[in-house]
Amino acid sequence: NAGVTQTPKFQVLKTGQSMTLQCAQDMNHNSMYWYRQDPGMGLRLIYYSASEGTTDKGEVPNGYNVSRLNKREFSLRLESAAPSQTSVYFCASSAYRAQATNEKLFFGSGTQLSVL
Amino acid sequence: AQSVTQLGSHVSVSEGALVLLRCNYSSSVPPYLFWYVQYPNQGLQLLLKYTSAATLVKGINGFEAEFKKSETSFHLTKPSAHMSDAAEYFCAVSLWGSQGNLIFGKGTKLSVKP
């Protein structure tokens, strides 16, 4: 019973390098999310995908791109990494979204990214 | 304007003492409210959620929270802290018009002393 799986768990990049964070869920959820967590800032939404084939910007989308590859997978790409993108990244999923939802989010275990 | 405020970035209690973690929200319409817990090196897990069915919500691991509309609060409590409760706790709100996205507070780190 995997839930939400993120890879890699740790990554160190040099400024300007690119990379893709992978996320997959096996719960047949419609909605998927990418958050970043910084000390004292809580979680901030980067991008989300309400359903397969759609993606939308969250609170802090600059410097990131996403792809909803299929219903299971939602990837986050850093095209040119910057030190300000050093953070812990969490992928999450939920069954569906609505105007105001009480849906539970299921989180992956996170990717710790350092950009030097 | 911040939609959810957690008072105290760090709370320390003794084992067996009352745990009280504070959360206030700003919304003219009662929102859906959540508490999530994050244990070290793990993702977040749902502790409990308020969905207007009852103002006192019971969650996992003996935690509960009370929705108080007059105070716009949703504080998390546990009568007796256990060492295993040491973690970071996040209050979150889902607002009408937010298209279902959760807005998280900045978190409160709970330490439990033996």
CSV table of C-alpha atoms in Angstrom, one decimal:
chain,number,residue,atom,x,y,z
A,1,ASN,CA,0.0,0.0,0.0
A,2,ALA,CA,2.4,2.7,-1.3
A,3,GLY,CA,0.1,5.8,-1.3
A,4,VAL,CA,2.1,8.7,-2.6
A,5,THR,CA,5.7,8.0,-3.7
A,6,GLN,CA,8.2,10.7,-4.4
A,7,THR,CA,11.7,10.4,-5.9
A,8,PRO,CA,14.4,11.2,-5.2
A,9,LYS,CA,14.5,11.7,-1.5
A,10,PHE,CA,17.6,13.9,-1.5
A,11,GLN,CA,19.2,15.9,-4.3
A,12,VAL,CA,22.0,18.5,-4.5
A,13,LEU,CA,22.2,20.7,-7.5
A,14,LYS,CA,24.5,23.5,-8.7
A,15,THR,CA,23.0,26.8,-9.6
A,16,GLY,CA,21.6,26.6,-13.2
A,17,GLN,CA,21.2,22.9,-13.3
A,18,SER,CA,17.8,21.4,-14.1
A,19,MET,CA,16.0,18.4,-12.6
A,20,THR,CA,12.6,16.8,-12.4
A,21,LEU,CA,11.0,15.6,-9.2
A,22,GLN,CA,8.7,12.6,-9.7
A,23,CYS,CA,5.5,11.8,-7.9
A,24,ALA,CA,3.1,9.0,-8.3
A,25,GLN,CA,0.0,7.9,-6.4
A,26,ASP,CA,-1.8,4.6,-6.4
A,27,MET,CA,-5.1,5.7,-4.9
A,28,ASN,CA,-6.9,6.6,-8.1
A,29,HIS,CA,-7.0,10.2,-6.9
A,30,ASN,CA,-8.1,12.9,-9.3
A,31,SER,CA,-6.2,15.8,-7.8
A,32,MET,CA,-2.4,16.2,-7.2
A,33,TYR,CA,-0.3,19.0,-5.7
A,34,TRP,CA,3.2,20.2,-5.2
A,35,TYR,CA,4.2,22.1,-2.1
A,36,ARG,CA,7.4,23.5,-0.8
A,37,GLN,CA,8.2,23.7,2.9
A,38,ASP,CA,10.6,26.2,4.3
A,39,PRO,CA,11.5,26.9,7.9
A,40,GLY,CA,9.0,29.3,9.5
A,41,MET,CA,6.9,29.5,6.3
A,42,GLY,CA,4.7,26.4,6.5
A,43,LEU,CA,3.7,24.8,3.3
A,44,ARG,CA,3.2,26.8,0.2
A,45,LEU,CA,1.5,25.6,-2.9
A,46,ILE,CA,3.6,25.6,-6.1
A,47,TYR,CA,1.3,24.0,-8.6
A,48,TYR,CA,-1.7,21.8,-8.6
A,49,SER,CA,-3.6,19.6,-11.0
A,50,ALA,CA,-7.3,19.3,-10.3
A,51,SER,CA,-7.8,16.5,-12.7
A,52,GLU,CA,-5.8,14.6,-15.4
A,53,GLY,CA,-5.0,17.0,-18.2
A,54,THR,CA,-5.2,20.2,-16.2
A,55,THR,CA,-2.6,22.2,-14.2
A,56,ASP,CA,-2.8,25.5,-12.4
A,57,LYS,CA,-0.4,27.8,-10.6
A,58,GLY,CA,-0.4,28.0,-6.8
A,59,GLU,CA,1.0,30.6,-4.5
A,60,VAL,CA,4.7,30.3,-5.6
A,61,PRO,CA,5.0,29.0,-9.2
A,62,ASN,CA,7.9,31.1,-10.5
A,63,GLY,CA,10.9,29.0,-11.5
A,64,TYR,CA,8.9,25.7,-11.8
A,65,ASN,CA,6.9,23.8,-14.3
A,66,VAL,CA,4.7,20.8,-13.9
A,67,SER,CA,3.4,17.9,-16.0
A,68,ARG,CA,0.4,15.7,-15.2
A,69,LEU,CA,1.6,12.8,-17.2
A,70,ASN,CA,-1.4,10.6,-16.5
A,71,LYS,CA,-3.8,10.2,-13.6
A,72,ARG,CA,-1.1,8.6,-11.4
A,73,GLU,CA,1.9,10.8,-12.0
A,74,PHE,CA,2.6,14.5,-11.5
A,75,SER,CA,6.1,15.8,-12.0
A,76,LEU,CA,7.8,19.1,-11.0
A,77,ARG,CA,10.6,20.5,-13.0
A,78,LEU,CA,13.2,23.1,-12.1
A,79,GLU,CA,14.6,24.4,-15.4
A,80,SER,CA,17.4,26.5,-14.0
A,81,ALA,CA,17.8,25.9,-10.3
A,82,ALA,CA,18.5,28.8,-7.9
A,83,PRO,CA,19.7,28.8,-4.3
A,84,SER,CA,16.2,30.2,-3.4
A,85,GLN,CA,14.8,26.9,-4.4
A,86,THR,CA,16.6,25.1,-1.7
A,87,SER,CA,13.7,23.5,0.2
A,88,VAL,CA,11.8,20.4,1.1
A,89,TYR,CA,9.3,19.5,-1.6
A,90,PHE,CA,6.1,17.5,-0.9
A,91,CYS,CA,3.8,16.0,-3.4
A,92,ALA,CA,0.2,15.3,-2.3
A,93,SER,CA,-3.0,13.9,-3.7
A,94,SER,CA,-6.7,14.0,-2.9
A,95,ALA,CA,-9.7,12.2,-4.3
A,96,TYR,CA,-11.1,15.4,-5.8
A,97,ARG,CA,-11.3,19.1,-5.4
A,98,ALA,CA,-14.3,21.3,-5.2
A,99,GLN,CA,-15.0,25.0,-4.6
A,100,ALA,CA,-14.3,24.4,-0.9
A,101,THR,CA,-13.3,20.9,-0.1
A,102,ASN,CA,-13.1,18.8,3.0
A,103,GLU,CA,-11.0,16.3,1.2
A,104,LYS,CA,-8.1,14.8,3.0
A,105,LEU,CA,-4.7,15.3,1.5
A,106,PHE,CA,-2.3,12.4,1.3
A,107,PHE,CA,1.4,13.4,1.3
A,108,GLY,CA,4.6,11.8,0.1
A,109,SER,CA,7.6,11.7,2.3
A,110,GLY,CA,9.3,14.6,0.7
A,111,THR,CA,12.4,15.5,-1.4
A,112,GLN,CA,15.1,17.5,0.3
A,113,LEU,CA,16.7,19.7,-2.4
A,114,SER,CA,19.8,21.8,-1.9
A,115,VAL,CA,20.9,24.2,-4.6
A,116,LEU,CA,24.5,25.4,-4.2
B,1,ALA,CA,-4.0,38.9,4.3
B,2,GLN,CA,-3.1,35.7,6.1
B,3,SER,CA,-5.9,33.2,6.3
B,4,VAL,CA,-4.6,31.1,9.1
B,5,THR,CA,-2.4,32.0,12.0
B,6,GLN,CA,-0.8,29.7,14.4
B,7,LEU,CA,0.4,31.3,17.6
B,8,GLY,CA,3.7,30.1,18.8
B,9,SER,CA,6.2,28.5,16.5
B,10,HIS,CA,7.5,26.3,19.3
B,11,VAL,CA,5.6,24.8,22.3
B,12,SER,CA,7.2,22.7,25.0
B,13,VAL,CA,5.3,20.6,27.5
B,14,SER,CA,6.1,18.0,30.0
B,15,GLU,CA,5.0,14.4,29.5
B,16,GLY,CA,1.5,14.0,30.9
B,17,ALA,CA,0.7,17.8,30.7
B,18,LEU,CA,-2.0,19.4,28.6
B,19,VAL,CA,-1.2,20.1,25.0
B,20,LEU,CA,-2.7,23.3,23.6
B,21,LEU,CA,-1.8,24.5,20.1
B,22,ARG,CA,-3.5,27.6,18.8
B,23,CYS,CA,-5.0,28.3,15.4
B,24,ASN,CA,-7.0,31.3,14.3
B,25,TYR,CA,-8.5,31.8,10.8
B,26,SER,CA,-9.8,34.8,9.0
B,27,SER,CA,-12.9,34.2,6.9
B,28,SER,CA,-16.3,35.7,6.8
B,29,VAL,CA,-17.8,32.3,5.9
B,30,PRO,CA,-17.1,29.3,8.1
B,31,PRO,CA,-14.4,27.3,6.3
B,32,TYR,CA,-13.3,23.7,6.4
B,33,LEU,CA,-10.5,23.4,9.0
B,34,PHE,CA,-7.8,20.8,9.4
B,35,TRP,CA,-4.9,19.9,11.6
B,36,TYR,CA,-2.1,17.9,10.1
B,37,VAL,CA,0.9,16.4,11.9
B,38,GLN,CA,4.4,16.0,10.6
B,39,TYR,CA,6.8,13.6,12.3
B,40,PRO,CA,10.5,14.0,11.7
B,41,ASN,CA,11.5,13.2,8.1
B,42,GLN,CA,8.0,12.3,7.1
B,43,GLY,CA,5.2,13.8,5.1
B,44,LEU,CA,2.1,15.3,6.7
B,45,GLN,CA,-0.7,13.2,8.0
B,46,LEU,CA,-4.3,14.3,8.8
B,47,LEU,CA,-5.1,14.5,12.5
B,48,LEU,CA,-8.6,15.8,12.3
B,49,LYS,CA,-10.9,18.0,10.3
B,50,TYR,CA,-13.9,20.2,10.9
B,51,THR,CA,-16.6,20.1,8.3
B,52,SER,CA,-19.5,21.8,10.2
B,53,ALA,CA,-21.1,18.5,11.4
B,54,ALA,CA,-20.0,19.1,15.0
B,55,THR,CA,-18.0,21.9,16.7
B,56,LEU,CA,-15.9,19.5,18.8
B,57,VAL,CA,-13.9,17.2,16.5
B,58,LYS,CA,-12.0,14.2,17.7
B,59,GLY,CA,-9.0,13.0,15.8
B,60,ILE,CA,-6.4,10.3,16.0
B,61,ASN,CA,-4.0,9.7,18.9
B,62,GLY,CA,-6.2,11.4,21.5
B,63,PHE,CA,-6.2,14.8,19.9
B,64,GLU,CA,-9.3,17.0,19.6
B,65,ALA,CA,-10.1,20.5,18.4
B,66,GLU,CA,-13.0,22.8,18.9
B,67,PHE,CA,-14.4,25.2,16.3
B,68,LYS,CA,-15.4,28.5,17.8
B,69,LYS,CA,-17.0,30.8,15.3
B,70,SER,CA,-17.2,33.8,17.7
B,71,GLU,CA,-13.4,33.6,18.2
B,72,THR,CA,-12.5,32.4,14.7
B,73,SER,CA,-10.4,29.7,16.4
B,74,PHE,CA,-9.7,26.0,16.0
B,75,HIS,CA,-7.3,25.2,18.7
B,76,LEU,CA,-5.9,21.7,19.1
B,77,THR,CA,-5.7,20.0,22.5
B,78,LYS,CA,-4.7,16.7,24.1
B,79,PRO,CA,-5.3,16.2,27.8
B,80,SER,CA,-2.0,14.3,28.4
B,81,ALA,CA,1.1,14.6,26.3
B,82,HIS,CA,3.1,11.6,25.3
B,83,MET,CA,6.7,11.6,24.1
B,84,SER,CA,5.5,10.2,20.8
B,85,ASP,CA,3.5,13.5,20.3
B,86,ALA,CA,6.7,15.4,19.6
B,87,ALA,CA,6.2,16.6,16.0
B,88,GLU,CA,5.3,19.7,14.0
B,89,TYR,CA,1.6,20.5,13.8
B,90,PHE,CA,0.0,22.5,11.0
B,91,CYS,CA,-3.4,24.1,10.9
B,92,ALA,CA,-4.9,24.5,7.5
B,93,VAL,CA,-8.0,26.1,6.1
B,94,SER,CA,-10.0,25.5,2.9
B,95,LEU,CA,-12.0,28.6,1.8
B,96,TRP,CA,-14.8,29.2,-0.6
B,97,GLY,CA,-13.3,30.7,-3.7
B,98,SER,CA,-9.9,29.1,-3.1
B,99,GLN,CA,-10.9,26.4,-5.5
B,100,GLY,CA,-10.3,23.8,-2.9
B,101,ASN,CA,-6.7,24.6,-2.1
B,102,LEU,CA,-5.6,24.3,1.4
B,103,ILE,CA,-3.9,27.3,3.0
B,104,PHE,CA,-1.4,26.1,5.7
B,105,GLY,CA,-0.3,27.9,8.8
B,106,LYS,CA,3.4,28.3,9.5
B,107,GLY,CA,3.4,25.3,11.9
B,108,THR,CA,4.0,24.8,15.6
B,109,LYS,CA,6.8,22.5,16.7
B,110,LEU,CA,5.8,20.5,19.8
B,111,SER,CA,8.5,19.3,22.2
B,112,VAL,CA,7.7,16.9,25.0
B,113,LYS,CA,10.0,16.7,28.0
B,114,PRO,CA,10.3,13.6,30.1
